[in-house]
Short mmCIF file of C-alpha atoms in Angstrom, two decimals:
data_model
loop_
_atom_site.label_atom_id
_atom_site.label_comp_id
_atom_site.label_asym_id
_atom_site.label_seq_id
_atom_site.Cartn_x
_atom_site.Cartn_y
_atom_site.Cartn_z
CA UNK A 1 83.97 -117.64 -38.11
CA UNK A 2 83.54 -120.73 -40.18
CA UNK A 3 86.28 -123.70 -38.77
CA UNK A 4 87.77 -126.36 -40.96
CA UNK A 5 87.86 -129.14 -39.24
CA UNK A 6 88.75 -131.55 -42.62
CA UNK A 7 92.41 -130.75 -42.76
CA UNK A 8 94.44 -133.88 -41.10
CA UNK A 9 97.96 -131.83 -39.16
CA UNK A 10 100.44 -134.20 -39.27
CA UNK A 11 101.33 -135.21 -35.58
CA UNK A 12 103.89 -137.95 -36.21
CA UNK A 13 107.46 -136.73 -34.45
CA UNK A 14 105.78 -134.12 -32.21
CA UNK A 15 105.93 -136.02 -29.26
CA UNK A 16 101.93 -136.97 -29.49
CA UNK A 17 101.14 -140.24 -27.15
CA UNK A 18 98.16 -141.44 -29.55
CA UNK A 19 100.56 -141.50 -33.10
CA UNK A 20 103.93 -142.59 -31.28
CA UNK A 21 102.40 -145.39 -29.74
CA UNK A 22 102.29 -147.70 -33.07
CA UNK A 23 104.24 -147.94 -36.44
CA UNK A 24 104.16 -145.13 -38.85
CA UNK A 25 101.87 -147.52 -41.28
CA UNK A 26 99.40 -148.04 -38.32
CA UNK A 27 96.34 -145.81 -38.30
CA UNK A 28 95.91 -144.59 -34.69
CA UNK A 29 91.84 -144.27 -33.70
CA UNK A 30 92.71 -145.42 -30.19
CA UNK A 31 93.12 -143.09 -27.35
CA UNK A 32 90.90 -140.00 -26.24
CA UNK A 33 92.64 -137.42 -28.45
CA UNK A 34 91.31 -135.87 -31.00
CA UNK A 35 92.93 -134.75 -34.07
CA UNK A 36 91.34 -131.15 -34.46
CA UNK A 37 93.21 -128.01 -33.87
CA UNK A 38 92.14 -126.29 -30.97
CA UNK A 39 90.11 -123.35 -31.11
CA UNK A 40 91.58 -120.08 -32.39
CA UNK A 41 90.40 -118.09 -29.42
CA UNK A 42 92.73 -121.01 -27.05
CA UNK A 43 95.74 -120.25 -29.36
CA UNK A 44 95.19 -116.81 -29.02
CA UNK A 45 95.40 -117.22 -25.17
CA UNK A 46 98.31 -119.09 -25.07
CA UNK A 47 99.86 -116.80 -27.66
CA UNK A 48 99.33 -113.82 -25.38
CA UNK A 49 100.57 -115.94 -22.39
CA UNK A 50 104.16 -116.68 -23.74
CA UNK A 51 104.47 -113.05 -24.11
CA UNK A 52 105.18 -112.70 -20.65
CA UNK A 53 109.09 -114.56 -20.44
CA UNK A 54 108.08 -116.45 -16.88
CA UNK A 55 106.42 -119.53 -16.57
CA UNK A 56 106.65 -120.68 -12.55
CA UNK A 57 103.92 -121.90 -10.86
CA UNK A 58 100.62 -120.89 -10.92
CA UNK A 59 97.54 -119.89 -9.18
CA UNK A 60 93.84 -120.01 -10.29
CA UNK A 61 92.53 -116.57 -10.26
CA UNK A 62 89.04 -115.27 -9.85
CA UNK A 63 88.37 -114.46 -13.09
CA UNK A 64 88.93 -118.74 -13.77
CA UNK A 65 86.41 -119.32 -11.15
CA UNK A 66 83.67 -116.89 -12.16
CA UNK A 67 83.85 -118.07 -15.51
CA UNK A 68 83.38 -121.68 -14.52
CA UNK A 69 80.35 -121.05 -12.36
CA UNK A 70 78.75 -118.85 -14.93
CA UNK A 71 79.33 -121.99 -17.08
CA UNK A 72 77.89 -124.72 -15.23
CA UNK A 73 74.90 -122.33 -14.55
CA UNK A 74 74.15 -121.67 -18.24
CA UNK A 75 74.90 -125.44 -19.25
CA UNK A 76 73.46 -127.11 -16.69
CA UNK A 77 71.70 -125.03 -14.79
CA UNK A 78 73.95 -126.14 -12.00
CA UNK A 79 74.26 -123.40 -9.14
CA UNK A 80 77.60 -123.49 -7.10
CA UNK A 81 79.92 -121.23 -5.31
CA UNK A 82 83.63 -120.32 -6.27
CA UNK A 83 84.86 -121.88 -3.19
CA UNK A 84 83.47 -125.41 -4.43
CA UNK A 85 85.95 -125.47 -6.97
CA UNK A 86 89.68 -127.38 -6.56
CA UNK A 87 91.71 -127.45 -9.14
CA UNK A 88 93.61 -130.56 -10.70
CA UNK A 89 96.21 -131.92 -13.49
CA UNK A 90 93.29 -134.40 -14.38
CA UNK A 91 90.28 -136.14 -13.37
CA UNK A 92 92.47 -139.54 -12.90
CA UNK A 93 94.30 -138.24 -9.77
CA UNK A 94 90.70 -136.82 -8.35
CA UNK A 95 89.47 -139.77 -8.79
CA UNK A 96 92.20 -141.29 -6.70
CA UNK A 97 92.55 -138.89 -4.49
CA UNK A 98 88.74 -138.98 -3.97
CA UNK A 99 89.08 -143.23 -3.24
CA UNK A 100 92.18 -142.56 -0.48
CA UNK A 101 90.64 -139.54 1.15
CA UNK A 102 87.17 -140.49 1.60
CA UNK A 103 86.73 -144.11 1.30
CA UNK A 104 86.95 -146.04 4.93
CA UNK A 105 89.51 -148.75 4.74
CA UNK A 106 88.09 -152.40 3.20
CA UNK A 107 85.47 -150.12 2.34
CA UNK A 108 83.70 -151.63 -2.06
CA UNK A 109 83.64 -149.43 -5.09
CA UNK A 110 80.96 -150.06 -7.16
CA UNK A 111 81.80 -149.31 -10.79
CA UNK A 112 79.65 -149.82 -13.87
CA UNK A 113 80.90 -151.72 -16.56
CA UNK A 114 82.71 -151.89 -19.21
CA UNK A 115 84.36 -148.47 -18.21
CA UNK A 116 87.48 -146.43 -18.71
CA UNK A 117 90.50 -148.89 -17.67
CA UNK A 118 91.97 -146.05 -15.10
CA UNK A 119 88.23 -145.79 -12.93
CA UNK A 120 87.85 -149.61 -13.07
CA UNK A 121 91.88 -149.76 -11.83
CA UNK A 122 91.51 -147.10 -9.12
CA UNK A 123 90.46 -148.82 -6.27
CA UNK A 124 92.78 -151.55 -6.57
CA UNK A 125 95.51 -148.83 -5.80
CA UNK A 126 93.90 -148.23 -2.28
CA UNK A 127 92.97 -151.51 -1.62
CA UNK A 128 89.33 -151.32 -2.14
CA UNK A 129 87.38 -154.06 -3.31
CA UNK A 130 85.48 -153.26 -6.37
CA UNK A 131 81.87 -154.34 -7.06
CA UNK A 132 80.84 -154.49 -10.98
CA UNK A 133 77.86 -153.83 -11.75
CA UNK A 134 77.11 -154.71 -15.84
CA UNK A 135 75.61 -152.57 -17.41
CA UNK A 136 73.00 -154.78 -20.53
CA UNK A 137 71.88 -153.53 -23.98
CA UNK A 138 67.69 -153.82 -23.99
CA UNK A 139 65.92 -154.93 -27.16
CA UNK A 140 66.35 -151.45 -28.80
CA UNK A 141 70.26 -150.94 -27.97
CA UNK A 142 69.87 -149.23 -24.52
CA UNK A 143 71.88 -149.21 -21.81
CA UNK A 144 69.92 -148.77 -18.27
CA UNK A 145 71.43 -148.61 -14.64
CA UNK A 146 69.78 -151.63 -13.05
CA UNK A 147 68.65 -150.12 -9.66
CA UNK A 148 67.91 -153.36 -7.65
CA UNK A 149 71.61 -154.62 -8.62
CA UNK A 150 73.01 -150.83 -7.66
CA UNK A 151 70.91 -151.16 -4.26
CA UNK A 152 72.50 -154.61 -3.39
CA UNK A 153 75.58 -153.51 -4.26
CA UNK A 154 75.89 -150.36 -2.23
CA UNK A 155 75.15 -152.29 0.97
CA UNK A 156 78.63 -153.39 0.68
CA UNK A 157 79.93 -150.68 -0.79
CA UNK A 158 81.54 -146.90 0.52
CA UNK A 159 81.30 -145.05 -2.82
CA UNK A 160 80.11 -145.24 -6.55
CA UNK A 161 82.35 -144.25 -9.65
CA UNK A 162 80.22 -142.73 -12.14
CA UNK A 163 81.32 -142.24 -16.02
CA UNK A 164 78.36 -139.80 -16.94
CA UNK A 165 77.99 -139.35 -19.61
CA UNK A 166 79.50 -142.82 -19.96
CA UNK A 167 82.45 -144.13 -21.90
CA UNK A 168 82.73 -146.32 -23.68
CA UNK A 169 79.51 -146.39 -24.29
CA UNK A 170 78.64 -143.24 -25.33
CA UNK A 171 75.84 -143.45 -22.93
CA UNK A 172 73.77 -140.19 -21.46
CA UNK A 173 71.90 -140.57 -18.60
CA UNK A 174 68.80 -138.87 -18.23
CA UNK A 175 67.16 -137.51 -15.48
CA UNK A 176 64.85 -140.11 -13.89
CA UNK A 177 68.01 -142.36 -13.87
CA UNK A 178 69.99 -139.70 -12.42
CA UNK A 179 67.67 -139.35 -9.47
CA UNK A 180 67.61 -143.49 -8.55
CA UNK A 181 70.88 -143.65 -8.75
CA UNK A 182 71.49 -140.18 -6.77
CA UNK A 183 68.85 -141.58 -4.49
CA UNK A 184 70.41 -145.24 -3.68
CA UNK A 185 73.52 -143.24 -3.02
CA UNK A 186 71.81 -141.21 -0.34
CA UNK A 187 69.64 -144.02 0.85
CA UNK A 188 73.10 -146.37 1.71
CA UNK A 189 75.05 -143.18 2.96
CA UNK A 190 77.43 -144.05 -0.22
CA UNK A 191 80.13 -140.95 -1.48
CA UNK A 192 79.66 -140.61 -5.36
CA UNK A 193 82.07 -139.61 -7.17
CA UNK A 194 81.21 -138.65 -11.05
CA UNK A 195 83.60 -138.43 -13.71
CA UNK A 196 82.22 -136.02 -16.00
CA UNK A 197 85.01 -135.09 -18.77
CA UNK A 198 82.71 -135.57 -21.79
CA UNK A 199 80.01 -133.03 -20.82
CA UNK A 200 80.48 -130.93 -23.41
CA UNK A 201 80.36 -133.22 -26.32
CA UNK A 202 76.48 -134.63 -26.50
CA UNK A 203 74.71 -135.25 -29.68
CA UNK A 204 70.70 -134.72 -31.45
CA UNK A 205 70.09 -131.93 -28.98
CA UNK A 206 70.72 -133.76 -25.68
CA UNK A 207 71.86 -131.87 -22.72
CA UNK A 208 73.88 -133.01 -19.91
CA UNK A 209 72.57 -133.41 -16.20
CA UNK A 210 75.56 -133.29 -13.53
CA UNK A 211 74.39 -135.54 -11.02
CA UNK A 212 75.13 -133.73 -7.65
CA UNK A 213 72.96 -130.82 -9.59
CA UNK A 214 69.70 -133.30 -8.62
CA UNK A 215 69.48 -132.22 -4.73
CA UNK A 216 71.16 -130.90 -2.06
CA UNK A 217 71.25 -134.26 -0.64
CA UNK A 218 73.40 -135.64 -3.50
CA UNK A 219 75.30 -132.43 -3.68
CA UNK A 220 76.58 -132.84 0.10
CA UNK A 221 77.99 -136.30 -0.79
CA UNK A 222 79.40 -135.96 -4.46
CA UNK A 223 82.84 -135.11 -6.00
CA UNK A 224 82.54 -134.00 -9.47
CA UNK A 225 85.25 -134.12 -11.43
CA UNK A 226 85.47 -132.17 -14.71
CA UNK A 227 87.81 -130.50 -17.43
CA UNK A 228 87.63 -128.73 -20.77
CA UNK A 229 90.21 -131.27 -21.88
CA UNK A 230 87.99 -133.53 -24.25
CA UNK A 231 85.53 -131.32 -25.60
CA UNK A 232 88.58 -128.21 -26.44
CA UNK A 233 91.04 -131.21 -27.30
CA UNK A 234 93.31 -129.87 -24.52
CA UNK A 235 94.07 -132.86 -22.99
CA UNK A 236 98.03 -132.27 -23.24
CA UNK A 237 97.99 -129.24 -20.79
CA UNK A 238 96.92 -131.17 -17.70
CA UNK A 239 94.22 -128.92 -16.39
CA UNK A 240 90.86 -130.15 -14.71
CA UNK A 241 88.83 -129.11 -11.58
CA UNK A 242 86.62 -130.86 -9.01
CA UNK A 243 83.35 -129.24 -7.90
CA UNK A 244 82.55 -130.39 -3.88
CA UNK A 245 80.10 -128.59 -2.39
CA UNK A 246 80.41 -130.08 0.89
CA UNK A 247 83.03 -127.82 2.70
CA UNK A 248 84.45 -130.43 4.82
CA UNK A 249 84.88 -133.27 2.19
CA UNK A 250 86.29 -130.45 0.35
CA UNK A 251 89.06 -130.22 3.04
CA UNK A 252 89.55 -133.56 3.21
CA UNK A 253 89.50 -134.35 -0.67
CA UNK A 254 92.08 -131.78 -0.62
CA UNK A 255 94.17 -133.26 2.21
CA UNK A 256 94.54 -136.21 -0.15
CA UNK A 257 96.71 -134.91 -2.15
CA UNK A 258 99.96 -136.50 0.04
CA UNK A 259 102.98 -134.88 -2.17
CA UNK A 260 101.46 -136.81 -5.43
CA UNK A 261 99.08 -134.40 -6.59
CA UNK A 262 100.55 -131.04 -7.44
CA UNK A 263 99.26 -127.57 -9.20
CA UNK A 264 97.99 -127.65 -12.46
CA UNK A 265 99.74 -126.71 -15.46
CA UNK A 266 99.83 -122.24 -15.76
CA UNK A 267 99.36 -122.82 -19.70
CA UNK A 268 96.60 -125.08 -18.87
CA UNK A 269 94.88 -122.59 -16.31
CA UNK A 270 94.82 -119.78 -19.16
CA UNK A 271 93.28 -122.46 -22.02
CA UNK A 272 90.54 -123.43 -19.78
CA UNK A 273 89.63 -119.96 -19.26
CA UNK A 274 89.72 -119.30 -23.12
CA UNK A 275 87.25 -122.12 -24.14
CA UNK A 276 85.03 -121.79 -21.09
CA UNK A 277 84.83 -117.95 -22.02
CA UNK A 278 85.54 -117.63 -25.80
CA UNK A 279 84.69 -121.28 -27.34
CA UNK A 280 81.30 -121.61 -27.65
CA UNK A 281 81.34 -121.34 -31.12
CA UNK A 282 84.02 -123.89 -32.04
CA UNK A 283 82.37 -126.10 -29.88
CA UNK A 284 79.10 -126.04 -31.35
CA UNK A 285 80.63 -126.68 -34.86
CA UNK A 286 82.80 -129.14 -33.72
CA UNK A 287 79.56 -130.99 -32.11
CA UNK A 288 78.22 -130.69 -35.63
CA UNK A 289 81.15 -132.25 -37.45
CA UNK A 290 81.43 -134.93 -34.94
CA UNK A 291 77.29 -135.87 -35.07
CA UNK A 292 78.22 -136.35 -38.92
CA UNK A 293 81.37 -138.36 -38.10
CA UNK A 294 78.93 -140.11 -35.98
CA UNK A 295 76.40 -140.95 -38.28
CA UNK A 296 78.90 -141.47 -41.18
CA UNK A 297 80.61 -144.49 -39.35
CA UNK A 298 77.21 -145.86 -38.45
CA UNK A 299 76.23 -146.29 -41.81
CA UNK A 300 79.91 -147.87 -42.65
CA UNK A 301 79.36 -150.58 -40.06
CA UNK A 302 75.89 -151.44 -40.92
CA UNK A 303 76.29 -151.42 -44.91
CA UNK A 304 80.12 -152.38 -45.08
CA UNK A 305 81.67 -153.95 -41.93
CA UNK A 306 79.59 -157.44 -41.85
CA UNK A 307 79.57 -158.83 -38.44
CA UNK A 308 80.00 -155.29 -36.06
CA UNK A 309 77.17 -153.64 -34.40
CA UNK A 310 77.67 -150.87 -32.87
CA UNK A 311 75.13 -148.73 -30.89
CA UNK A 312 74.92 -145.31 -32.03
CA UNK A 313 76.78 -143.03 -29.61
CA UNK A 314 75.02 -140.03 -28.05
CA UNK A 315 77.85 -138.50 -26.26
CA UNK A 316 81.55 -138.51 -26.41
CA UNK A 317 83.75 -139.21 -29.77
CA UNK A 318 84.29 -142.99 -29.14
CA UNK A 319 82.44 -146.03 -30.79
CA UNK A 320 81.97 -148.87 -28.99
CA UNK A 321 81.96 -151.91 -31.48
CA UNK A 322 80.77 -155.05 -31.15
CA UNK A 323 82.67 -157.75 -33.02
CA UNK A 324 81.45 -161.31 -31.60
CA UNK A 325 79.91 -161.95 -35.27
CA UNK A 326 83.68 -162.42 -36.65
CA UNK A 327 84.40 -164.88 -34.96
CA UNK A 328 87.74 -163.71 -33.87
CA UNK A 329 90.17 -164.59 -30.85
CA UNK A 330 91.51 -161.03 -30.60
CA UNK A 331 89.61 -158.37 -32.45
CA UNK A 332 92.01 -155.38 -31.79
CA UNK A 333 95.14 -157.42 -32.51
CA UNK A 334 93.32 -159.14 -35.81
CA UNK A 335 92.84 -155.34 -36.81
CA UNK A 336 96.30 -153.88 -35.50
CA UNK A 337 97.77 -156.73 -37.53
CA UNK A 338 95.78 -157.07 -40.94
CA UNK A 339 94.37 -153.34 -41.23
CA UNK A 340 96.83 -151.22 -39.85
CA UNK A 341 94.36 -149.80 -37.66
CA UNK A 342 95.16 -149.21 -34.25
CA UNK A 343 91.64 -149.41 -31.81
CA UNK A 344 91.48 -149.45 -27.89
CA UNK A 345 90.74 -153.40 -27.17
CA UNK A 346 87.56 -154.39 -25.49
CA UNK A 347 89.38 -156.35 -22.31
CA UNK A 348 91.10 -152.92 -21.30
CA UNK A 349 86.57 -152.18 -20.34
CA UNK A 350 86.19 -155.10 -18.74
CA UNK A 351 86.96 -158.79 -17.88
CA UNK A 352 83.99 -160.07 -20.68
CA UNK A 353 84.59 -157.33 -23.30
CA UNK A 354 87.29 -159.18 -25.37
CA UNK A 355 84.92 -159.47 -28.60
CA UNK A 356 84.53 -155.49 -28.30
CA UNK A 357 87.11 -152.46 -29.49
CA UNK A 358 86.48 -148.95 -29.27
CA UNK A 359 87.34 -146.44 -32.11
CA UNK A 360 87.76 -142.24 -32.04
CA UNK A 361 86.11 -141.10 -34.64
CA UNK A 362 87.04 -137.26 -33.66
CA UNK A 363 89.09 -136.88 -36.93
CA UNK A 364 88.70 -135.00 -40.18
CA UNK A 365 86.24 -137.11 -42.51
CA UNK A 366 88.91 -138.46 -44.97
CA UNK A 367 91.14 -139.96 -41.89
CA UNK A 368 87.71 -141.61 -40.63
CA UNK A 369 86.98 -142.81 -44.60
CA UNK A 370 90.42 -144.59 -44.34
CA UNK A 371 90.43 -146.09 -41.23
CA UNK A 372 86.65 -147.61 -42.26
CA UNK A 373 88.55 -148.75 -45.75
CA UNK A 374 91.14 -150.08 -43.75
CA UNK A 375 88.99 -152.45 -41.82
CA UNK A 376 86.25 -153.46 -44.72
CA UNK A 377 89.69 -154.59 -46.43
CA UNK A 378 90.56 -157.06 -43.47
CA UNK A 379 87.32 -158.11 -43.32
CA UNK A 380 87.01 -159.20 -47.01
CA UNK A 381 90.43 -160.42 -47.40
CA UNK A 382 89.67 -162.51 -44.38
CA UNK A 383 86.96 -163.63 -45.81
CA UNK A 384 88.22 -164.85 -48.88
CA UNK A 385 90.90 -166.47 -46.86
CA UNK A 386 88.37 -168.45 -45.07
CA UNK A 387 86.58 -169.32 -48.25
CA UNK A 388 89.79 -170.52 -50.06
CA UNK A 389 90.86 -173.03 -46.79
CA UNK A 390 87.52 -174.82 -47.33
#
């Protein structure tokens, strides 16, 4: 079956976070949502589940489980146990309960940065001093963990946050990487704890490596946290899981739950199983779409948005754009304001990413077209403006 993902749904006035958020002339290409329909096969779960007239709470069954370790062996060749997995209403509260459970009092997070405002926030919550650890472009665009820095670091630290693949810089780590990184962790007796939502979505035939698949020794010491909430476009029904292989930081990962954390959503539990088990082949067309989204909008900023860079993505559906050639104070609010165009701003990353915003481009083609238009047209107007006050 052939899926359309072209069509833009109207989402204004259904209650959606990412178009309530601004005015109804404001382009939203902000926060992790995409705007494709989900895949038939999910709707047809969901469908099948509101037959029944009860909704009360809910309990993972096998069937959940088996399908999730049959997926994590055929995507990653990743061999776990049912047992392993907890389930969650999202990766944020893992991650949290991960930090309170398992991280000794006074104890440093070391977080690479820029990353995803609610893992650079976390250990603040818990009182945990966080260690950044910048993460530098080489000559050729690449981002690389620097291992001497990580090693210093996680002297002083009880556990490493992990955005793999990364966002917002659409970063995939490959294996030797993996391995330093896995290996500093074991070396300094540090708990890693890797959020892994954007698995699913990696581009030009990469394929993702989770990083407690590297050894046993890893394994015994890592909380992965995952969910079919980004690549499906689920993110609404509040479903995730946690893979510990460790039985007793399992227990105690578990025991940090302290009335905050509660079950996950039924709905959710039946979607998961749907795209896990059924949406392969959305997925892989929706990869497609996006690699053409991707490439689309790096052509736009190299031919018609003078003074961005942006390094090409190779996971996730988010840009991360450089704007330090436009001389701008505020680059989100100077695009919020003068293009209607509503983009996650840089400082949200990181203390020193002001000059940066990051942009969804998981949208049908013509929504991405206008939100590119959109910004060239600030851009030139601003120039002109500039040109007319000398």
């Amino acid at each position: 079956m052939t899926i359309n993902f072209n069509t833009a749904i109207e989402r204004r006035a259904t209650g959606s976070k990412k178009w309530s958020q601004y005015a109804d002339d404001v382009l939203p290409m902000w926060v992790a949502d995409m705007d494709f329909p989900v895949a038939p096969a999910i709707l047809a779960a969901l469908q099948a589940r509101l037959e029944h007239p009860l909704l009360g709470y809910a309990v993972v069954q096998d069937s959940l489980r088996e399908t999730l370790v049959k997926h994590l062996w055929s995507a990653y060749a990743w061999r776990i146990q049912s047992e392993d997995l907890v389930f969650l209403p999202g990766v944020e509260p893992g991650v949290n309960m991960a930090l309170h459970a398992l991280v000794p009092s006074g104890a440093g997070v070391a977080v690479q940065t820029p990353n995803y405002s609610p893992l650079l926030q976390a250990p603040s919550h818990w009182r945990l001093p966080r260690i950044d650890l910048p993460l530098r472009a080489d000559a050729h665009g690449e981002y690389h963990t620097d291992i001497a820095a990580l090693d210093e670091a996680l002297k002083h630290a009880g556990a490493l946050l992990l955005s793999n693949p990364h966002n917002p810089l659409g970063k995939v780590f490959h294996d030797e990487e993996l391995q330093l990184i896995a290996d500093a962790c074991v070396r300094h007796d540090v708990l890693l704890i890797s959020d892994e939502i954007h698995a699913d979505i990696l581009f030009d035939g990469r394929r993702h490596i989770p990083i407690a698949s590297i050894s046993p020794q890893i394994a015994s010491r890592s909380v992965t946290l995952m969910s079919a909430s980004k690549a499906w476009n689920i993110a609404g029904l509040k479903t995730a899981f946690a893979v510990i292989q460790n039985p007793e930081l399992r227990q105690r990962f578990n025991a940090g739950r302290l009335g905050m954390v509660d079950s996950v959503n039924a709905l959710g539990l039946d979607a998961t199983q749907a795209a896990y088990s059924e949406g392969a082949d959305w997925l892989r067309q929706m990869l497609a779409y996006l690699q053409g989204n991707r490439d689309y909008l790096a052509e736009a900023v190299r031919a018609r948005l003078p003074g961005i860079k942006m390094h090409v993505p190779q996971s996730t559906y988010l840009a991360w754009l450089d704007c330090s050639g436009l001389g701008l104070d505020n680059p989100q609010q100077f695009f919020l304001e003068n293009a209607k165009v509503a983009l996650s701003a840089g400082h949200e990353f990181g203390e020193d990413c002001g000059q940066f915003v990051r942009l969804n481009f998981g949208c049908p083609r013509d929504m991405l077209e206008e939100g590119l238009s959109r910004l060239e047209r600030s851009l030139a107007d601003e120039a002109a403006r500039l040109r007319h006050a000398d």
